[in-house]
Amino acid sequence: MFAEKNQCPACKTRRMGKPLIKLERFSVYVCDCGVKYLDPSLDEKSQIEIYQNSDSISEINKALEQYYEYEPLRSTSQTARDYDRALTEAGKSVAGRDLCEIGCGTGDFLFFAKSRGWNVFGIDSSTENIEKTRSRGIEGIAENVFRYSSQRRFDVVVLWDVIEHPQDPGKLLAKCHELLKPGGCLLVAIPYDPNLISILATLFYKLSFGKVRGPAAQWYVLEHTSYFSGRGLKGLLERNSFAAVKYWKTETDLARYKFAFLTRLALRVLFGIARILGLQNRSIMVAKKV
Ligand SMILES: [Zn+2]
């Protein structure tokens, strides 16, 4: 279930220092390349198993109980705003409108993109998720992306909350590169670190000599392997033949998660402060295939 490593998953530099934070099931390490990573973290097989449906993911993280039942098109949600801007920016970089999402879940992003005139296709390891995606009139295939083989090529490939999961994010980028047409672009949405929550959580941990772990355990979660800064993600992209075109900060759509009332309220206040300070907890990056 767990994979142990002595190197950074993004740049493969051998680990030298001590962990930044030690939690119950894993430690968080910092690499000079701008990436933080968990050790140990879930191996590839377990990553696939937990993302089969909302029940399996909520076993790992209770806040994700309704993760796949969320419909961002119903409102002017943060998710809908993020989808809209991401598609607008990607659309400026490419001439065609063929788009593929890897790890498409139940097809929220693809459904949104289709309504904006994109020709969409989804790949997800979960048969259940792909059945739901298809029931929404979207073409998709239930397949481990590394086993997916086709002559089909796309103008845009989307990794929405995906790149932070695999043990080898570079291998995933190589697959994206293969699926893109020449001049195509990649759209990557990630949890962004450092942000106000991660800074405060680390501060509480350090000031309490490792005793206050609760806030850190909210941000650093077992389903992720890597946490990227802008520099960390840009570096990973460049090493895998992509050039970052544009990136911007955004924040978690709290409506998508199940939280207790006070936790939600506290997060709303923190998000407001983070917005003022430019320390939001998510980022979206557009990168061109080179
Ligand atoms: Zn690194």
Tab-separated table of C-alpha atoms and ligand atoms in Angstrom:
chain	number	residue	atom	x	y	z
A	1	MET	CA	0.000	0.000	0.000
A	2	PHE	CA	2.828	2.429	0.815
A	3	ALA	CA	5.810	3.404	-1.270
A	4	GLU	CA	8.940	4.580	0.544
A	5	LYS	CA	11.489	6.749	-1.192
A	6	ASN	CA	14.773	8.466	-0.506
A	7	GLN	CA	14.462	10.998	-3.308
A	8	CYS	CA	12.234	13.836	-4.495
A	9	PRO	CA	9.495	12.484	-6.831
A	10	ALA	CA	9.762	15.574	-9.062
A	11	CYS	CA	13.528	16.126	-9.585
A	12	LYS	CA	14.868	12.770	-8.252
A	13	THR	CA	17.446	14.491	-6.043
A	14	ARG	CA	18.540	12.207	-3.234
A	15	ARG	CA	17.222	13.300	0.145
A	16	MET	CA	19.719	14.693	2.620
A	17	GLY	CA	17.945	16.622	5.386
A	18	LYS	CA	15.475	15.918	8.143
A	19	PRO	CA	11.694	16.151	7.622
A	20	LEU	CA	9.933	19.495	7.854
A	21	ILE	CA	6.997	17.866	9.644
A	22	LYS	CA	6.441	14.396	11.095
A	23	LEU	CA	2.826	13.221	11.126
A	24	GLU	CA	1.289	9.968	12.251
A	25	ARG	CA	1.519	8.057	8.988
A	26	PHE	CA	4.162	9.975	7.021
A	27	SER	CA	6.745	12.767	7.103
A	28	VAL	CA	6.875	15.853	4.879
A	29	TYR	CA	10.223	16.664	3.246
A	30	VAL	CA	11.303	19.813	1.406
A	31	CYS	CA	13.367	19.652	-1.773
A	32	ASP	CA	15.474	22.513	-3.185
A	33	CYS	CA	13.510	22.272	-6.465
A	34	GLY	CA	10.436	23.867	-4.852
A	35	VAL	CA	8.532	20.656	-4.128
A	36	LYS	CA	7.479	19.199	-0.783
A	37	TYR	CA	6.769	15.485	-0.687
A	38	LEU	CA	5.387	12.800	1.584
A	39	ASP	CA	7.344	9.757	2.628
A	40	PRO	CA	5.954	7.159	2.710
A	41	SER	CA	2.997	7.828	0.411
A	42	LEU	CA	0.411	5.716	-1.391
A	43	ASP	CA	1.750	3.516	-4.173
A	44	GLU	CA	0.228	3.604	-7.661
A	45	LYS	CA	-2.118	0.660	-7.065
A	46	SER	CA	-3.558	2.228	-3.895
A	47	GLN	CA	-3.905	5.626	-5.585
A	48	ILE	CA	-6.075	3.995	-8.248
A	49	GLU	CA	-8.104	2.049	-5.673
A	50	ILE	CA	-9.049	5.110	-3.616
A	51	TYR	CA	-10.215	7.097	-6.645
A	52	GLN	CA	-12.850	4.580	-7.778
A	53	ASN	CA	-15.781	6.527	-6.262
A	54	SER	CA	-16.744	8.870	-3.403
A	55	ASP	CA	-17.017	5.960	-0.924
A	56	SER	CA	-13.468	4.781	-1.540
A	57	ILE	CA	-11.952	8.280	-1.375
A	58	SER	CA	-13.864	9.192	1.798
A	59	GLU	CA	-12.219	6.222	3.551
A	60	ILE	CA	-8.951	8.137	3.197
A	61	ASN	CA	-10.343	11.651	3.679
A	62	LYS	CA	-13.781	12.199	5.267
A	63	ALA	CA	-14.060	15.719	3.831
A	64	LEU	CA	-14.270	14.213	0.334
A	65	GLU	CA	-17.529	12.334	0.988
A	66	GLN	CA	-19.405	14.130	-1.820
A	67	TYR	CA	-16.409	14.742	-4.068
A	68	TYR	CA	-17.794	13.041	-7.182
A	69	GLU	CA	-21.400	14.162	-6.636
A	70	TYR	CA	-20.588	17.824	-6.942
A	71	GLU	CA	-22.065	19.744	-9.876
A	72	PRO	CA	-20.232	23.046	-10.382
A	73	LEU	CA	-22.481	24.157	-13.244
A	74	ARG	CA	-25.361	24.691	-10.835
A	75	SER	CA	-23.964	27.939	-9.528
A	76	THR	CA	-21.369	30.589	-10.049
A	77	SER	CA	-19.046	28.498	-7.893
A	78	GLN	CA	-15.293	28.866	-7.491
A	79	THR	CA	-14.942	25.638	-9.492
A	80	ALA	CA	-16.980	27.053	-12.395
A	81	ARG	CA	-14.903	30.263	-12.354
A	82	ASP	CA	-11.685	28.234	-12.376
A	83	TYR	CA	-12.892	26.036	-15.259
A	84	ASP	CA	-13.940	29.110	-17.212
A	85	ARG	CA	-10.634	30.970	-16.870
A	86	ALA	CA	-8.564	27.832	-17.493
A	87	LEU	CA	-10.404	27.114	-20.751
A	88	THR	CA	-10.194	30.740	-21.859
A	89	GLU	CA	-6.409	30.833	-21.285
A	90	ALA	CA	-5.847	27.414	-22.918
A	91	GLY	CA	-8.014	28.508	-25.860
A	92	LYS	CA	-5.692	31.477	-26.488
A	93	SER	CA	-2.696	29.125	-26.794
A	94	VAL	CA	-4.071	26.608	-29.325
A	95	ALA	CA	-5.873	26.725	-32.644
A	96	GLY	CA	-7.953	23.519	-32.366
A	97	ARG	CA	-10.580	22.469	-29.840
A	98	ASP	CA	-9.775	18.789	-29.151
A	99	LEU	CA	-9.372	18.316	-25.396
A	100	CYS	CA	-8.535	15.286	-23.266
A	101	GLU	CA	-8.707	15.109	-19.485
A	102	ILE	CA	-6.663	12.508	-17.622
A	103	GLY	CA	-8.296	11.504	-14.331
A	104	CYS	CA	-11.611	13.015	-15.389
A	105	GLY	CA	-13.648	11.514	-12.509
A	106	THR	CA	-17.354	11.768	-13.319
A	107	GLY	CA	-16.733	14.350	-16.046
A	108	ASP	CA	-17.485	17.726	-14.403
A	109	PHE	CA	-14.704	19.570	-16.180
A	110	LEU	CA	-15.416	17.874	-19.519
A	111	PHE	CA	-19.127	18.640	-19.247
A	112	PHE	CA	-18.268	22.295	-18.670
A	113	ALA	CA	-15.736	22.347	-21.537
A	114	LYS	CA	-18.223	20.708	-23.897
A	115	SER	CA	-20.757	23.440	-23.141
A	116	ARG	CA	-18.062	25.941	-24.242
A	117	GLY	CA	-17.623	24.257	-27.615
A	118	TRP	CA	-14.669	21.930	-26.941
A	119	ASN	CA	-14.562	18.371	-28.358
A	120	VAL	CA	-13.941	16.432	-25.171
A	121	PHE	CA	-12.575	13.018	-24.229
A	122	GLY	CA	-11.917	11.592	-20.758
A	123	ILE	CA	-9.611	8.933	-19.351
A	124	ASP	CA	-10.125	7.625	-15.821
A	125	SER	CA	-9.049	4.443	-14.066
A	126	SER	CA	-12.534	4.001	-12.566
A	127	THR	CA	-15.166	2.130	-14.622
A	128	GLU	CA	-17.869	3.553	-12.359
A	129	ASN	CA	-16.695	7.127	-12.985
A	130	ILE	CA	-16.474	6.610	-16.738
A	131	GLU	CA	-19.999	5.145	-16.838
A	132	LYS	CA	-21.254	8.319	-15.147
A	133	THR	CA	-19.204	10.465	-17.542
A	134	ARG	CA	-20.687	8.649	-20.548
A	135	SER	CA	-24.212	8.968	-19.158
A	136	ARG	CA	-23.679	12.742	-19.462
A	137	GLY	CA	-23.034	12.364	-23.188
A	138	ILE	CA	-19.249	12.547	-22.915
A	139	GLU	CA	-16.849	10.177	-24.612
A	140	GLY	CA	-14.450	8.438	-22.252
A	141	ILE	CA	-12.435	5.327	-21.549
A	142	ALA	CA	-11.850	3.444	-18.266
A	143	GLU	CA	-8.145	2.739	-18.429
A	144	ASN	CA	-4.922	3.264	-16.529
A	145	VAL	CA	-3.483	6.168	-18.544
A	146	PHE	CA	-0.068	4.502	-18.765
A	147	ARG	CA	-1.696	1.587	-20.592
A	148	TYR	CA	-3.764	3.837	-22.866
A	149	SER	CA	-2.488	3.618	-26.410
A	150	SER	CA	-3.996	5.473	-29.371
A	151	GLN	CA	-3.081	7.440	-32.479
A	152	ARG	CA	-5.485	10.152	-31.367
A	153	ARG	CA	-3.857	13.491	-30.465
A	154	PHE	CA	-5.261	16.553	-28.688
A	155	ASP	CA	-4.814	20.334	-28.648
A	156	VAL	CA	-5.193	20.457	-24.877
A	157	VAL	CA	-4.524	17.844	-22.186
A	158	VAL	CA	-5.898	18.544	-18.716
A	159	LEU	CA	-4.526	17.394	-15.342
A	160	TRP	CA	-7.001	18.775	-12.816
A	161	ASP	CA	-5.910	17.847	-9.280
A	162	VAL	CA	-3.920	14.919	-10.636
A	163	ILE	CA	-0.167	15.742	-10.823
A	164	GLU	CA	0.184	15.827	-7.005
A	165	HIS	CA	-0.810	12.143	-6.747
A	166	PRO	CA	1.551	9.855	-8.715
A	167	GLN	CA	4.837	8.511	-7.407
A	168	ASP	CA	6.469	9.656	-10.650
A	169	PRO	CA	4.869	12.899	-11.895
A	170	GLY	CA	7.471	13.162	-14.701
A	171	LYS	CA	6.255	9.865	-16.167
A	172	LEU	CA	2.720	11.283	-16.260
A	173	LEU	CA	3.936	14.437	-18.033
A	174	ALA	CA	5.712	12.296	-20.627
A	175	LYS	CA	2.374	10.608	-21.331
A	176	CYS	CA	0.661	13.999	-21.683
A	177	HIS	CA	3.406	15.073	-24.086
A	178	GLU	CA	2.748	11.978	-26.200
A	179	LEU	CA	-1.019	12.673	-26.339
A	180	LEU	CA	-0.608	16.303	-27.445
A	181	LYS	CA	-0.459	17.582	-30.999
A	182	PRO	CA	2.642	19.690	-31.882
A	183	GLY	CA	2.131	23.101	-30.267
A	184	GLY	CA	-0.548	21.701	-27.970
A	185	CYS	CA	-0.891	22.811	-24.393
A	186	LEU	CA	-1.239	21.330	-20.968
A	187	LEU	CA	-3.584	22.642	-18.290
A	188	VAL	CA	-2.544	21.786	-14.727
A	189	ALA	CA	-4.528	22.601	-11.559
A	190	ILE	CA	-2.766	21.910	-8.251
A	191	PRO	CA	-2.909	22.503	-4.509
A	192	TYR	CA	-0.313	25.313	-4.146
A	193	ASP	CA	2.325	25.210	-1.407
A	194	PRO	CA	3.381	27.470	0.319
A	195	ASN	CA	0.038	29.106	1.130
A	196	LEU	CA	-1.372	30.784	4.246
A	197	ILE	CA	-2.660	27.482	5.686
A	198	SER	CA	0.589	25.572	5.115
A	199	ILE	CA	2.671	28.471	6.503
A	200	LEU	CA	0.549	28.716	9.676
A	201	ALA	CA	0.391	24.930	10.088
A	202	THR	CA	4.183	24.655	9.856
A	203	LEU	CA	4.590	27.567	12.272
A	204	PHE	CA	2.279	25.942	14.876
A	205	TYR	CA	4.166	22.684	14.481
A	206	LYS	CA	7.584	24.307	14.903
A	207	LEU	CA	6.625	26.596	17.796
A	208	SER	CA	5.125	23.652	19.689
A	209	PHE	CA	8.227	21.457	19.004
A	210	GLY	CA	6.119	19.067	16.935
A	211	LYS	CA	3.233	18.717	19.391
A	212	VAL	CA	0.587	20.694	17.450
A	213	ARG	CA	0.065	18.562	14.366
A	214	GLY	CA	-3.671	19.055	13.680
A	215	PRO	CA	-3.409	21.973	11.223
A	216	ALA	CA	-0.555	20.285	9.297
A	217	ALA	CA	-2.561	17.054	9.101
A	218	GLN	CA	-5.419	19.009	7.480
A	219	TRP	CA	-3.194	20.253	4.662
A	220	TYR	CA	-0.708	17.406	4.165
A	221	VAL	CA	-2.873	14.414	3.328
A	222	LEU	CA	-2.110	10.820	2.497
A	223	GLU	CA	-3.723	10.886	-0.957
A	224	HIS	CA	-1.055	13.334	-2.200
A	225	THR	CA	2.586	12.542	-2.961
A	226	SER	CA	3.925	15.985	-3.967
A	227	TYR	CA	3.092	19.599	-3.095
A	228	PHE	CA	4.234	22.118	-5.686
A	229	SER	CA	5.220	25.757	-5.525
A	230	GLY	CA	5.129	27.716	-8.802
A	231	ARG	CA	8.889	27.201	-9.184
A	232	GLY	CA	8.566	23.483	-8.387
A	233	LEU	CA	5.890	22.899	-11.011
A	234	LYS	CA	7.613	25.058	-13.654
A	235	GLY	CA	10.842	23.120	-13.132
A	236	LEU	CA	9.087	19.771	-13.470
A	237	LEU	CA	7.355	20.954	-16.650
A	238	GLU	CA	10.616	22.229	-18.172
A	239	ARG	CA	12.419	18.968	-17.433
A	240	ASN	CA	9.634	17.196	-19.334
A	241	SER	CA	9.628	19.404	-22.449
A	242	PHE	CA	6.933	21.881	-21.519
A	243	ALA	CA	7.226	25.663	-21.178
A	244	ALA	CA	4.989	27.422	-18.665
A	245	VAL	CA	2.962	30.100	-20.460
A	246	LYS	CA	0.873	31.453	-17.635
A	247	TYR	CA	-0.158	30.672	-14.087
A	248	TRP	CA	-2.389	32.223	-11.504
A	249	LYS	CA	-3.477	31.575	-7.923
A	250	THR	CA	-6.931	30.462	-6.893
A	251	GLU	CA	-8.482	28.718	-3.894
A	252	THR	CA	-10.296	25.546	-2.875
A	253	ASP	CA	-14.017	25.497	-3.625
A	254	LEU	CA	-15.240	24.899	-0.066
A	255	ALA	CA	-18.691	23.868	-1.334
A	256	ARG	CA	-17.087	20.723	-2.697
A	257	TYR	CA	-15.956	19.482	0.719
A	258	LYS	CA	-17.747	18.340	3.817
A	259	PHE	CA	-16.613	20.337	6.868
A	260	ALA	CA	-18.065	21.062	10.319
A	261	PHE	CA	-19.660	24.521	10.552
A	262	LEU	CA	-16.828	26.105	12.589
A	263	THR	CA	-14.103	24.611	10.395
A	264	ARG	CA	-15.842	26.005	7.325
A	265	LEU	CA	-16.198	29.429	8.947
A	266	ALA	CA	-12.520	29.480	9.981
A	267	LEU	CA	-11.486	28.484	6.467
A	268	ARG	CA	-13.602	31.256	4.934
A	269	VAL	CA	-11.853	33.838	7.134
A	270	LEU	CA	-8.418	32.380	6.323
A	271	PHE	CA	-9.189	32.339	2.602
A	272	GLY	CA	-10.181	36.010	2.772
A	273	ILE	CA	-6.857	36.928	4.400
A	274	ALA	CA	-4.932	34.675	1.986
A	275	ARG	CA	-6.533	36.471	-0.974
A	276	ILE	CA	-5.340	39.842	0.337
A	277	LEU	CA	-1.816	38.507	0.944
A	278	GLY	CA	-1.616	36.557	-2.341
A	279	LEU	CA	-1.173	33.324	-0.361
A	280	GLN	CA	-4.065	31.270	-1.781
A	281	ASN	CA	-3.902	27.498	-1.685
A	282	ARG	CA	-4.384	26.556	-5.336
A	283	SER	CA	-2.873	27.386	-8.695
A	284	ILE	CA	-3.636	26.749	-12.347
A	285	MET	CA	-0.869	26.634	-14.946
A	286	VAL	CA	-0.959	26.629	-18.744
A	287	ALA	CA	2.124	25.109	-20.390
A	288	LYS	CA	3.022	24.680	-24.027
A	289	LYS	CA	4.463	21.474	-25.525
A	290	VAL	CA	7.985	22.174	-26.832
B	1	ZN	ZN	13.019	18.038	-6.033
